[in-house]
mmCIF file of C-alpha atoms in Angstrom:
data_model
loop_
_atom_site.group_PDB
_atom_site.id
_atom_site.type_symbol
_atom_site.label_atom_id
_atom_site.label_comp_id
_atom_site.label_asym_id
_atom_site.label_seq_id
_atom_site.Cartn_x
_atom_site.Cartn_y
_atom_site.Cartn_z
ATOM 1 C CA MET A 356 12.640 38.690 24.391
ATOM 2 C CA TYR A 357 15.006 36.645 22.205
ATOM 3 C CA THR A 358 13.557 34.222 19.821
ATOM 4 C CA LYS A 359 15.755 31.799 17.969
ATOM 5 C CA PRO A 360 15.638 32.441 14.257
ATOM 6 C CA THR A 361 13.969 29.631 12.301
ATOM 7 C CA THR A 362 15.618 28.340 9.093
ATOM 8 C CA PRO A 363 13.577 27.075 6.203
ATOM 9 C CA MET A 364 13.746 23.364 5.446
ATOM 10 C CA ASN A 365 16.358 22.467 2.837
ATOM 11 C CA ASN A 366 15.439 20.972 -0.477
ATOM 12 C CA ASN A 367 16.324 17.429 0.696
ATOM 13 C CA ALA A 368 13.977 17.618 3.743
ATOM 14 C CA LEU A 369 11.095 18.987 1.450
ATOM 15 C CA SER A 370 11.641 16.215 -1.093
ATOM 16 C CA ILE A 371 11.742 13.533 1.693
ATOM 17 C CA SER A 372 8.554 14.906 3.271
ATOM 18 C CA GLY A 373 6.786 14.756 -0.128
ATOM 19 C CA MET A 374 7.499 11.051 -0.459
ATOM 20 C CA TYR A 375 5.322 10.106 2.416
ATOM 21 C CA ASP A 376 1.556 10.281 2.581
ATOM 22 C CA PRO A 377 0.605 12.947 5.147
ATOM 23 C CA LEU A 378 -2.529 11.067 6.255
ATOM 24 C CA THR A 379 -0.970 7.774 7.070
ATOM 25 C CA GLN A 380 2.761 8.392 7.158
ATOM 26 C CA LEU A 381 3.291 5.510 4.726
ATOM 27 C CA TYR A 382 5.114 5.620 1.489
ATOM 28 C CA ASN A 383 3.191 7.494 -1.205
ATOM 29 C CA LYS A 384 2.762 6.095 -4.662
ATOM 30 C CA GLU A 385 6.024 7.630 -6.021
ATOM 31 C CA LEU A 386 8.183 6.383 -3.304
ATOM 32 C CA PHE A 387 6.502 3.043 -3.333
ATOM 33 C CA THR A 388 7.235 2.685 -7.057
ATOM 34 C CA GLN A 389 10.964 3.488 -6.415
ATOM 35 C CA VAL A 390 11.252 1.080 -3.585
ATOM 36 C CA ALA A 391 9.356 -1.609 -5.351
ATOM 37 C CA ASP A 392 11.394 -1.342 -8.481
ATOM 38 C CA SER A 393 14.575 -1.648 -6.473
ATOM 39 C CA LEU A 394 13.316 -4.669 -4.554
ATOM 40 C CA LEU A 395 12.059 -6.336 -7.724
ATOM 41 C CA ARG A 396 15.409 -6.003 -9.465
ATOM 42 C CA ILE A 397 17.012 -7.545 -6.432
ATOM 43 C CA SER A 398 14.540 -10.372 -6.550
ATOM 44 C CA ILE A 399 15.444 -11.153 -10.145
ATOM 45 C CA ARG A 400 19.114 -11.530 -9.124
ATOM 46 C CA GLN A 401 18.238 -13.593 -5.954
ATOM 47 C CA LYS A 402 15.494 -15.611 -7.764
ATOM 48 C CA MET A 403 13.174 -14.588 -4.937
ATOM 49 C CA PRO A 404 9.372 -14.643 -5.336
ATOM 50 C CA VAL A 405 7.589 -11.357 -4.810
ATOM 51 C CA SER A 406 3.825 -10.734 -4.899
ATOM 52 C CA LEU A 407 1.802 -7.607 -4.707
ATOM 53 C CA ALA A 408 -1.548 -7.133 -2.984
ATOM 54 C CA MET A 409 -3.657 -4.116 -3.979
ATOM 55 C CA ILE A 410 -6.089 -3.489 -1.209
ATOM 56 C CA TYR A 411 -9.178 -1.549 -2.224
ATOM 57 C CA PHE A 412 -11.654 -0.081 0.318
ATOM 58 C CA ALA A 413 -14.911 -0.552 -1.559
ATOM 59 C CA HIS A 414 -17.203 1.770 0.489
ATOM 60 C CA TYR A 415 -14.585 4.570 0.830
ATOM 61 C CA ALA A 416 -16.464 6.966 -1.562
ATOM 62 C CA SER A 417 -19.925 6.285 0.005
ATOM 63 C CA LEU A 418 -18.475 6.737 3.484
ATOM 64 C CA LYS A 419 -16.981 10.033 2.510
ATOM 65 C CA ASP A 420 -20.288 11.178 0.940
ATOM 66 C CA LYS A 421 -22.401 10.126 3.930
ATOM 67 C CA TYR A 422 -20.146 10.995 6.882
ATOM 68 C CA GLY A 423 -17.614 13.441 5.491
ATOM 69 C CA ASN A 424 -13.905 13.570 4.983
ATOM 70 C CA SER A 425 -13.106 13.243 8.562
ATOM 71 C CA ALA A 426 -14.757 9.828 8.908
ATOM 72 C CA ALA A 427 -13.105 8.709 5.663
ATOM 73 C CA ASP A 428 -9.733 9.940 6.737
ATOM 74 C CA ASN A 429 -10.035 8.119 10.068
ATOM 75 C CA LEU A 430 -10.920 4.873 8.288
ATOM 76 C CA ILE A 431 -7.735 5.232 6.133
ATOM 77 C CA ARG A 432 -5.587 6.082 9.189
ATOM 78 C CA GLU A 433 -6.967 3.166 11.186
ATOM 79 C CA SER A 434 -6.521 0.900 8.135
ATOM 80 C CA ALA A 435 -2.927 1.970 7.693
ATOM 81 C CA HIS A 436 -2.187 1.160 11.413
ATOM 82 C CA LEU A 437 -3.842 -2.168 11.078
ATOM 83 C CA LEU A 438 -2.075 -3.077 7.872
ATOM 84 C CA GLN A 439 1.296 -2.082 9.433
ATOM 85 C CA SER A 440 0.700 -4.170 12.527
ATOM 86 C CA ILE A 441 -0.028 -7.284 10.430
ATOM 87 C CA SER A 442 2.692 -6.850 7.804
ATOM 88 C CA ARG A 443 6.209 -8.300 8.044
ATOM 89 C CA ASP A 444 9.223 -6.050 8.362
ATOM 90 C CA SER A 445 10.231 -7.154 4.847
ATOM 91 C CA ASP A 446 6.944 -6.063 3.248
ATOM 92 C CA VAL A 447 6.512 -2.606 1.698
ATOM 93 C CA LEU A 448 3.181 -0.950 2.486
ATOM 94 C CA SER A 449 1.943 2.180 0.836
ATOM 95 C CA HIS A 450 -1.075 4.435 0.766
ATOM 96 C CA TYR A 451 -1.201 4.118 -3.050
ATOM 97 C CA SER A 452 -4.261 6.268 -3.665
ATOM 98 C CA GLU A 453 -7.286 7.691 -1.929
ATOM 99 C CA ASP A 454 -8.966 4.322 -1.435
ATOM 100 C CA LYS A 455 -6.053 1.878 -2.082
ATOM 101 C CA PHE A 456 -3.109 0.442 -0.300
ATOM 102 C CA ALA A 457 -0.231 -1.399 -2.003
ATOM 103 C CA LEU A 458 1.501 -4.167 -0.040
ATOM 104 C CA LEU A 459 4.593 -5.590 -1.696
ATOM 105 C CA LEU A 460 5.375 -9.081 -0.317
ATOM 106 C CA TYR A 461 8.894 -9.987 -0.529
ATOM 107 C CA ASN A 462 9.835 -13.638 -0.559
ATOM 108 C CA CYS A 463 6.148 -14.548 -1.046
ATOM 109 C CA ASN A 464 4.704 -16.397 -4.056
ATOM 110 C CA TYR A 465 1.151 -16.233 -5.298
ATOM 111 C CA ILE A 466 -0.162 -19.132 -3.055
ATOM 112 C CA SER A 467 1.347 -17.521 0.079
ATOM 113 C CA SER A 468 0.036 -14.153 -0.969
ATOM 114 C CA LYS A 469 -3.467 -15.647 -0.908
ATOM 115 C CA ILE A 470 -2.970 -16.605 2.652
ATOM 116 C CA VAL A 471 -1.866 -13.075 3.493
ATOM 117 C CA ALA A 472 -4.890 -11.685 1.648
ATOM 118 C CA GLU A 473 -7.230 -13.932 3.738
ATOM 119 C CA ARG A 474 -5.424 -12.812 6.937
ATOM 120 C CA ILE A 475 -5.901 -9.015 5.903
ATOM 121 C CA GLN A 476 -9.612 -9.657 5.180
ATOM 122 C CA LYS A 477 -10.122 -11.313 8.541
ATOM 123 C CA HIS A 478 -8.372 -8.582 10.473
ATOM 124 C CA VAL A 479 -10.199 -5.806 8.594
ATOM 125 C CA LYS A 480 -13.608 -7.514 9.260
ATOM 126 C CA GLU A 481 -12.820 -8.165 12.993
ATOM 127 C CA ASP A 482 -10.985 -4.906 13.765
ATOM 128 C CA LEU A 483 -12.576 -2.329 11.495
ATOM 129 C CA GLY A 484 -15.975 -3.865 10.738
ATOM 130 C CA ASN A 485 -17.488 -3.201 14.127
ATOM 131 C CA GLN A 486 -17.876 0.469 13.432
ATOM 132 C CA GLN A 487 -21.038 2.323 12.706
ATOM 133 C CA HIS A 488 -20.412 2.082 8.971
ATOM 134 C CA GLU A 489 -19.773 -0.770 6.610
ATOM 135 C CA VAL A 490 -16.095 -1.542 5.923
ATOM 136 C CA SER A 491 -15.272 -4.013 3.168
ATOM 137 C CA ILE A 492 -12.190 -4.455 1.043
ATOM 138 C CA THR A 493 -11.306 -6.318 -2.121
ATOM 139 C CA ILE A 494 -7.809 -7.496 -2.615
ATOM 140 C CA GLY A 495 -6.131 -7.951 -5.986
ATOM 141 C CA LEU A 496 -2.988 -10.192 -6.252
ATOM 142 C CA ALA A 497 -0.190 -10.514 -8.746
ATOM 143 C CA GLU A 498 3.046 -12.405 -8.612
ATOM 144 C CA PHE A 499 6.305 -10.980 -10.077
ATOM 145 C CA ASP A 500 7.879 -13.073 -12.677
ATOM 146 C CA ALA A 501 10.276 -12.855 -15.590
ATOM 147 C CA ARG A 502 7.826 -11.123 -18.012
ATOM 148 C CA TYR A 503 7.989 -7.969 -15.953
ATOM 149 C CA ALA A 504 11.822 -7.926 -15.932
ATOM 150 C CA SER A 505 12.118 -6.714 -19.531
ATOM 151 C CA SER A 506 10.700 -3.234 -18.632
ATOM 152 C CA LYS A 507 13.493 -0.708 -18.452
ATOM 153 C CA ASP A 508 11.650 1.899 -16.415
ATOM 154 C CA ASN A 509 9.324 1.110 -13.646
ATOM 155 C CA ILE A 510 9.076 -2.574 -13.569
ATOM 156 C CA SER A 511 6.483 -2.376 -10.842
ATOM 157 C CA ASP A 512 3.893 -0.780 -13.045
ATOM 158 C CA GLN A 513 2.851 -3.872 -14.757
ATOM 159 C CA LEU A 514 2.603 -5.688 -11.529
ATOM 160 C CA VAL A 515 0.371 -3.011 -9.996
ATOM 161 C CA HIS A 516 -1.749 -3.125 -13.208
ATOM 162 C CA ASP A 517 -2.107 -6.925 -12.981
ATOM 163 C CA ALA A 518 -3.063 -6.701 -9.258
ATOM 164 C CA LEU A 519 -5.622 -4.012 -9.964
ATOM 165 C CA GLU A 520 -7.005 -6.165 -12.899
ATOM 166 C CA SER A 521 -7.463 -9.039 -10.444
ATOM 167 C CA LEU A 522 -9.695 -6.888 -8.235
ATOM 168 C CA THR A 523 -12.407 -7.271 -10.778
ATOM 169 C CA LYS A 524 -11.977 -10.994 -10.909
ATOM 170 C CA VAL A 525 -12.478 -11.644 -7.236
#
């Protein structure tokens, strides 16, 4: 019986597959940073407002401890699908870390980002909150402005930092 020989993936395919989160198929942190930096530099030239929402799943660790990795992974997968379904095409969504998503909101100022955050809270409560375990999120917001533009490297780093800082102020 003849079997077609398989060829290993080339380096480009391997590097591309490593840019996406295997659980959610969203951008991982590294690809998010690259894309965000590019969009933020474009927003400087176009004088376009950009905001960032860092979405933190507060009970992720306790869910993982109580129900196991499978339940926690299902929550993250379902959350990714939900966030994708309510995001605009121009938004950049990432599974940023185990219990956090990053949502870069292009052409969206801070006031508009608060409306987006409220909409996300509502959908999470309605669509994910009816499960057998508690699902709650906290959303930290930050708006990109000129003070970030002086950074030569990852200009998104300070924006992420500020959004994460605002998580504790909610």
